[in-house]
Coordinates of C-alpha atoms and ligand atoms in Angstrom, one line a residue:
M1 CA 120.2 75.0 103.2
K2 CA 119.4 76.1 106.7
I3 CA 116.7 78.7 107.3
L4 CA 116.0 80.5 110.6
V5 CA 112.3 81.1 111.0
T6 CA 111.5 83.7 113.6
G7 CA 108.0 83.5 115.2
G8 CA 108.4 79.9 114.1
A9 CA 105.5 78.5 116.2
G10 CA 102.9 80.9 114.8
Y11 CA 100.2 80.5 112.3
I12 CA 101.9 81.3 109.0
A13 CA 105.3 80.1 110.2
S14 CA 104.0 76.6 111.0
H15 CA 102.6 76.2 107.5
T16 CA 105.9 77.6 106.1
N17 CA 108.0 75.3 108.2
L18 CA 106.1 72.3 106.9
E19 CA 106.6 73.4 103.2
L20 CA 110.3 74.2 103.9
L21 CA 110.9 70.8 105.4
N22 CA 109.0 69.0 102.6
A23 CA 111.1 71.0 100.1
G24 CA 114.3 69.7 101.7
Y25 CA 115.4 72.8 103.7
E26 CA 116.6 72.5 107.3
V27 CA 114.6 74.7 109.7
V28 CA 115.8 76.4 112.8
A29 CA 112.9 78.1 114.6
I30 CA 112.7 80.6 117.4
D31 CA 109.6 81.8 119.3
N32 CA 108.8 83.3 122.7
F33 CA 105.3 81.7 122.7
S34 CA 103.7 85.1 123.2
N35 CA 101.0 84.1 120.8
S36 CA 101.6 80.4 120.1
S37 CA 102.7 77.1 121.7
M38 CA 105.1 74.2 121.2
E39 CA 102.3 72.0 119.9
S40 CA 102.5 73.5 116.3
I41 CA 106.2 72.6 116.1
R42 CA 105.5 69.1 117.3
R43 CA 102.7 68.6 114.8
V44 CA 104.8 69.9 111.9
E45 CA 107.5 67.4 112.9
K46 CA 105.0 64.6 113.0
L47 CA 103.4 65.6 109.6
T48 CA 106.8 65.8 107.9
G49 CA 108.7 63.1 109.9
K50 CA 111.5 65.7 110.2
K51 CA 113.1 67.6 113.1
I52 CA 112.9 71.4 113.6
H53 CA 115.8 72.9 115.5
F54 CA 113.7 74.8 118.0
Y55 CA 114.8 77.5 120.4
E56 CA 112.4 79.1 122.9
A57 CA 113.7 82.7 122.9
D58 CA 112.8 86.3 122.3
I59 CA 114.2 88.1 119.3
L60 CA 114.8 91.1 121.6
D61 CA 117.4 88.9 123.4
K62 CA 120.6 89.5 121.5
E63 CA 122.6 87.0 123.5
A64 CA 120.2 84.2 122.7
L65 CA 120.2 85.2 119.0
T66 CA 124.0 85.3 119.0
D67 CA 124.1 81.8 120.6
I68 CA 121.7 80.4 117.9
F69 CA 123.7 81.9 115.1
S70 CA 126.9 80.5 116.6
R71 CA 125.5 77.0 116.9
E72 CA 123.6 76.8 113.5
S73 CA 125.0 77.7 110.2
I74 CA 122.1 79.8 109.1
Q75 CA 122.0 81.0 105.5
A76 CA 118.7 82.9 105.4
V77 CA 116.1 84.2 107.7
I78 CA 112.3 84.3 107.3
H79 CA 111.2 86.9 109.8
F80 CA 107.6 86.3 111.0
A81 CA 108.0 87.2 114.7
G82 CA 105.8 90.2 115.7
L83 CA 102.7 91.3 117.4
K84 CA 99.8 91.7 115.0
A85 CA 96.6 92.8 116.6
V86 CA 95.5 96.2 115.2
G87 CA 93.2 97.1 118.1
E88 CA 95.7 96.1 120.8
S89 CA 98.4 98.1 119.0
C90 CA 96.3 101.2 119.5
E91 CA 96.0 100.5 123.2
I92 CA 99.6 99.6 123.9
P93 CA 101.6 101.1 121.0
L94 CA 104.9 101.1 122.9
K95 CA 104.8 97.4 123.3
Y96 CA 104.3 97.0 119.6
F97 CA 107.1 99.4 118.7
K98 CA 109.5 97.7 121.2
N99 CA 108.6 94.2 120.1
N100 CA 108.3 94.6 116.4
L101 CA 110.9 97.4 115.8
S102 CA 113.5 96.7 118.5
G103 CA 113.1 93.0 117.9
T104 CA 113.8 93.4 114.2
I105 CA 116.8 95.7 114.8
T106 CA 118.3 93.2 117.2
L107 CA 117.8 90.4 114.6
L108 CA 119.3 92.5 111.8
E109 CA 122.3 93.4 114.0
V110 CA 123.0 89.7 114.7
M111 CA 122.5 88.8 111.1
Q112 CA 125.0 91.5 110.1
E113 CA 127.6 90.3 112.7
F114 CA 127.4 86.8 111.3
G115 CA 127.4 87.9 107.6
V116 CA 123.9 86.4 107.1
K117 CA 122.3 88.9 104.7
N118 CA 119.4 87.0 103.2
L119 CA 116.0 88.0 104.6
A120 CA 112.4 87.5 103.8
F121 CA 110.2 89.9 105.9
S122 CA 106.4 89.5 106.7
S123 CA 104.9 92.8 105.7
S124 CA 101.2 93.5 105.1
A125 CA 98.8 95.0 102.7
T126 CA 98.0 97.4 105.6
V127 CA 101.0 99.5 104.3
Y128 CA 98.8 100.6 101.4
G129 CA 96.4 102.3 103.7
D130 CA 93.1 103.0 101.9
P131 CA 94.1 102.5 98.3
A132 CA 92.7 104.9 95.7
T133 CA 92.0 102.1 93.3
V134 CA 92.2 98.3 93.1
P135 CA 93.9 96.0 92.3
V136 CA 96.9 97.3 94.3
T137 CA 100.4 97.1 92.8
E138 CA 103.6 97.3 94.7
E139 CA 104.2 100.8 93.4
F140 CA 101.1 102.2 95.1
P141 CA 101.8 105.0 97.7
L142 CA 102.3 103.8 101.3
S143 CA 100.5 105.1 104.3
V144 CA 99.2 103.6 107.6
T145 CA 96.5 104.3 110.0
N146 CA 97.4 102.4 113.2
P147 CA 100.5 101.5 115.3
Y148 CA 100.7 97.9 114.0
G149 CA 100.7 99.1 110.4
R150 CA 103.3 101.7 111.3
T151 CA 105.6 99.0 112.7
K152 CA 105.4 97.3 109.3
L153 CA 106.0 100.4 107.3
M154 CA 108.8 101.5 109.6
I155 CA 110.5 98.1 109.3
E156 CA 110.1 98.3 105.5
D157 CA 111.7 101.8 105.5
M158 CA 114.5 100.5 107.8
L159 CA 115.2 97.6 105.4
R160 CA 115.3 100.0 102.4
D161 CA 117.8 102.2 104.3
L162 CA 119.9 99.2 105.3
F163 CA 120.0 98.0 101.7
Q164 CA 121.0 101.5 100.5
S165 CA 123.9 101.5 103.0
D166 CA 125.0 97.9 102.1
P167 CA 123.8 96.5 98.8
S168 CA 125.2 93.1 99.6
W169 CA 121.9 92.4 101.5
N170 CA 119.2 90.4 99.8
I171 CA 115.8 91.3 101.1
A172 CA 112.4 90.2 100.1
I173 CA 109.6 92.3 101.5
L174 CA 106.4 90.2 101.3
R175 CA 103.1 92.1 101.6
Y176 CA 100.5 89.6 102.6
F177 CA 96.8 90.2 102.0
N178 CA 94.4 88.2 104.2
P179 CA 95.7 84.8 105.1
I180 CA 93.1 82.2 106.1
G181 CA 92.7 78.4 105.9
A182 CA 94.7 75.6 107.3
H183 CA 96.8 72.7 106.2
E184 CA 94.5 70.1 104.7
S185 CA 95.5 67.5 107.3
G186 CA 93.5 69.6 109.8
E187 CA 96.5 69.2 112.2
I188 CA 97.8 72.8 112.0
G189 CA 95.9 76.1 111.7
E190 CA 95.2 79.5 113.2
D191 CA 94.8 79.5 116.9
P192 CA 94.0 83.0 118.2
N193 CA 93.9 83.7 121.9
G194 CA 90.5 84.7 123.2
I195 CA 87.8 86.1 121.0
P196 CA 89.1 86.4 117.4
N197 CA 89.5 89.8 115.9
N198 CA 89.6 88.5 112.3
L199 CA 86.6 87.5 110.3
V200 CA 87.3 83.9 109.4
P201 CA 88.5 82.7 112.9
Y202 CA 85.3 84.4 114.2
I203 CA 83.1 82.7 111.7
A204 CA 84.8 79.3 112.6
K205 CA 83.9 79.8 116.2
V206 CA 80.3 80.6 115.4
A207 CA 80.1 77.5 113.2
S208 CA 81.4 75.4 116.0
G209 CA 78.9 76.8 118.5
A210 CA 81.6 78.5 120.7
L211 CA 80.2 82.0 119.7
D212 CA 76.6 83.0 119.1
K213 CA 76.6 85.0 115.9
I214 CA 78.8 86.7 113.4
H215 CA 79.0 90.5 113.7
I216 CA 79.3 92.1 110.2
F217 CA 81.1 95.4 110.6
G218 CA 79.0 97.6 108.3
N219 CA 76.9 96.8 105.2
D220 CA 76.9 100.4 103.8
Y221 CA 80.2 100.3 102.0
D222 CA 80.4 101.2 98.4
T223 CA 80.8 97.5 97.4
P224 CA 78.4 95.1 95.5
D225 CA 76.6 93.9 98.7
G226 CA 77.7 96.8 101.0
T227 CA 80.1 94.7 103.1
G228 CA 83.9 95.0 103.1
V229 CA 85.9 93.3 100.3
R230 CA 89.3 91.7 100.9
D231 CA 91.8 89.4 99.1
Y232 CA 91.7 86.2 101.2
I233 CA 94.7 83.9 100.5
H234 CA 95.1 80.3 101.6
V235 CA 97.9 80.0 104.1
V236 CA 99.5 77.1 102.3
D237 CA 99.7 79.3 99.1
L238 CA 101.3 82.0 101.2
A239 CA 103.7 79.5 102.7
L240 CA 104.7 78.4 99.2
G241 CA 105.3 82.0 98.3
H242 CA 108.0 82.1 101.0
I243 CA 109.8 79.1 99.4
K244 CA 109.8 81.0 96.1
A245 CA 111.1 84.1 97.9
I246 CA 113.9 82.0 99.5
E247 CA 114.8 80.7 96.0
K248 CA 114.8 84.3 94.7
L249 CA 117.2 85.3 97.5
Q250 CA 119.7 82.8 96.3
E251 CA 119.9 84.7 92.9
N252 CA 121.2 87.8 94.8
P253 CA 118.3 90.0 93.8
G254 CA 119.0 92.9 96.1
L255 CA 115.9 94.4 97.7
V256 CA 112.6 93.1 96.2
T257 CA 109.0 93.7 97.2
Y258 CA 106.0 91.4 96.3
N259 CA 102.3 91.4 97.0
L260 CA 101.2 87.9 98.1
G261 CA 97.5 87.8 97.3
T262 CA 95.1 86.1 94.9
G263 CA 94.0 89.1 92.9
V264 CA 90.4 88.3 93.8
G265 CA 88.2 90.2 96.3
Y266 CA 85.5 88.6 98.4
S267 CA 83.0 90.4 100.6
V268 CA 82.2 89.5 104.2
M269 CA 78.8 88.1 102.9
D270 CA 80.7 86.0 100.3
I271 CA 82.9 84.5 103.0
I272 CA 79.9 83.7 105.2
H273 CA 78.1 82.0 102.3
N274 CA 81.2 80.0 101.4
Y275 CA 81.8 78.9 105.0
E276 CA 78.1 77.9 105.2
K277 CA 78.7 75.6 102.2
A278 CA 81.8 74.1 103.9
C279 CA 80.1 73.4 107.3
G280 CA 76.7 72.5 105.8
K281 CA 74.6 74.9 107.9
K282 CA 73.3 78.4 108.1
L283 CA 75.3 80.8 110.2
P284 CA 73.5 83.5 112.2
Y285 CA 74.8 87.1 111.8
V286 CA 73.9 90.6 112.7
I287 CA 74.9 93.9 111.1
D288 CA 76.9 96.1 113.4
P289 CA 78.3 99.6 112.7
R290 CA 81.6 99.9 110.7
R291 CA 84.7 99.1 112.6
P292 CA 86.8 102.2 113.0
G293 CA 89.8 102.2 110.6
D294 CA 88.4 99.6 108.2
I295 CA 88.5 100.3 104.5
A296 CA 85.9 99.3 101.9
V297 CA 87.9 97.4 99.4
T298 CA 91.4 96.1 98.9
Y299 CA 92.8 93.3 96.7
A300 CA 96.2 92.6 95.2
D301 CA 97.6 92.8 91.8
P302 CA 99.8 89.7 92.2
T303 CA 101.4 90.0 88.7
K304 CA 104.9 90.8 89.9
A305 CA 105.1 87.8 92.1
R306 CA 103.9 85.6 89.3
K307 CA 106.4 87.0 86.8
E308 CA 109.5 87.3 89.1
L309 CA 108.9 84.4 91.6
G310 CA 106.9 82.1 89.4
W311 CA 104.3 82.0 92.2
T312 CA 100.5 82.1 92.0
A313 CA 97.9 81.3 94.6
E314 CA 96.2 78.2 93.5
R315 CA 93.7 77.4 96.3
G316 CA 90.2 78.9 95.9
I317 CA 87.8 80.2 98.5
D318 CA 86.0 76.8 98.8
K319 CA 89.2 75.1 99.8
M320 CA 90.1 78.0 102.2
C321 CA 86.7 77.5 104.0
E322 CA 86.8 73.7 103.9
D323 CA 90.3 73.5 105.4
T324 CA 89.5 76.1 108.1
Y325 CA 86.4 74.0 109.0
R326 CA 88.4 70.8 109.1
W327 CA 91.0 72.4 111.4
Q328 CA 88.3 73.9 113.6
S329 CA 86.3 70.6 113.8
K330 CA 89.3 68.5 114.7
N331 CA 90.6 71.1 117.2
P332 CA 87.7 73.1 118.7
N333 CA 90.1 74.6 121.3
G334 CA 93.0 75.0 118.9
Y335 CA 96.2 73.6 120.3
R336 CA 94.9 73.7 123.9
N337 CA 92.6 70.7 123.8
L338 CA 95.3 68.3 124.9
Ligands
NAD1 P1 101.3 84.7 114.9 O1 101.0 85.5 116.0 O2 100.6 83.3 114.8 O3 102.8 84.4 114.7 C1 103.8 85.3 115.2 C2 104.7 84.6 116.1 O4 105.7 85.4 116.6 C3 104.0 84.0 117.3 O5 104.2 82.6 117.5 C4 104.6 84.8 118.5 O6 104.6 84.0 119.7 C5 106.0 85.1 117.9 N1 106.6 86.3 118.5 C6 106.1 87.6 118.7 N2 107.0 88.4 119.2 C7 108.1 87.6 119.4 C8 109.4 87.9 119.9 N3 109.7 89.1 120.4 N4 110.3 86.9 120.0 C9 110.0 85.7 119.5 N5 108.8 85.4 119.0 C10 107.9 86.3 119.0 O7 100.9 85.6 113.6 P2 100.8 85.2 112.0 O8 99.5 85.5 111.6 O9 101.5 83.9 111.8 O10 101.8 86.3 111.4 C11 103.1 86.2 111.2 C12 103.7 87.5 110.6 O11 103.0 87.9 109.5 C13 103.6 88.7 111.6 O12 104.7 89.5 111.5 C14 102.3 89.4 111.1 O13 102.4 90.8 111.5 C15 102.5 89.2 109.6 N6 101.2 89.3 108.9 C16 100.1 88.6 109.3 C17 98.9 88.7 108.7 C18 97.7 87.9 109.2 O14 96.6 88.4 108.9 N7 97.8 86.8 109.8 C19 98.8 89.6 107.6 C20 99.9 90.4 107.2 C21 101.1 90.2 107.9
UDP2 N1 84.9 91.8 109.7 C1 83.6 91.6 110.2 N2 83.4 91.0 111.4 C2 84.4 90.5 112.1 C3 85.7 90.7 111.7 C4 85.9 91.3 110.5 O1 82.6 92.0 109.5 O2 84.1 90.0 113.2 C5 85.1 92.4 108.4 C6 86.0 93.6 108.4 O3 85.3 94.8 108.5 C7 86.7 93.5 107.0 C8 86.8 92.0 106.8 O4 85.8 91.4 107.6 O5 85.9 94.0 106.0 C9 88.2 91.4 107.1 O6 88.6 91.8 108.4 P1 89.8 91.1 109.2 O7 89.8 91.7 110.6 O8 89.7 89.6 109.1 O9 91.0 91.5 108.3 P2 91.6 93.0 107.9 O10 91.3 93.1 106.4 O11 90.9 94.0 108.7 O12 93.0 92.9 108.2

């Protein structure tokens, strides 16, 4: 079975490509390299000994998409392509709406033209806003607080409307919690541009000496140690969730929505301590004010994915930190140290 992976050179996509190839799927990937490079594709090919049919193209480019769909007999699409920096989305919202929304509309139009109606979409726990209670189930009310989140919710709404209009679509909306970690080979991992916005890539840079100290955004939340609590999920578990979603699409399920998380919440302090264990040294930190827009606590109820997909996250926080550390140690400058 041939799967098109959009945003195919990115962080989560590279791990998903690897698992797809290992599971015997053929992978066609498209990326415009706005936040990635060809090196992740090469490394996945090397790790698996298999070829990815790669196209450097933009999902906004309908002609390019049409060309790819004409050449390859694609049966399903995993749609990762998108811009994802919350802060940047507040500064340049139109770019986010154009890229994420128009890009998705263009992709859906081409899929429809070619009769390819199987789609897994990368949504996010951000669509739950500040949940009233935890753990969060898929039925919780949806709300967002920034343009990035709004693109995710708008795309979800668009997919629900599309399905209403044509129930022959099979769509898996996958709401990721906080993906971290790397493949255990240390050959692929997260490679953010510039100073990382997210906690674990930032900690990794402090551990490697590239940055001075960790800035903890607030220790006065209503949580056991006062720092924010999130559901961190190993990127390989997340990748495997996509394989289960692709299998589900083959059963013609209609439109389905799943949380992909572990169901366990860790605080910022917990993550720092676990990373210290992985790298074998103390990491300096300071307490800064809360980051605007951050919430105190969120973690998933992953029961639905377990029951309906037969999927559970198996890799614990130790492994998430160890694998991040291995990737960071082997690749201090990410994919750029070549
Ligand atoms: P990433 O930036 O590593 O991957 C996204 C890829 O899409 C990049 O390679 C980028 O170059 C590509 N891309 C962006 N716009 C494109 C376009 N118009 N045409 C072609 N390619 C384009 O990010 P990631 O962390 O792997 O995230 C993948 C998806 O998962 C995104 O949609 C993101 O919003 C979503 N998501 C990520 C997280 C997270 O914390 N990493 C959490 C929830 C949801
Ligand atoms: N955080 C922090 N320092 C950082 C980055 C993040 O203290 O440099 C905290 C943030 O306030 C939140 C948690 O770490 O409680 C996870 O933040 P991240 O940006 O990684 O993911 P988010 O949950 O915001 O998508």
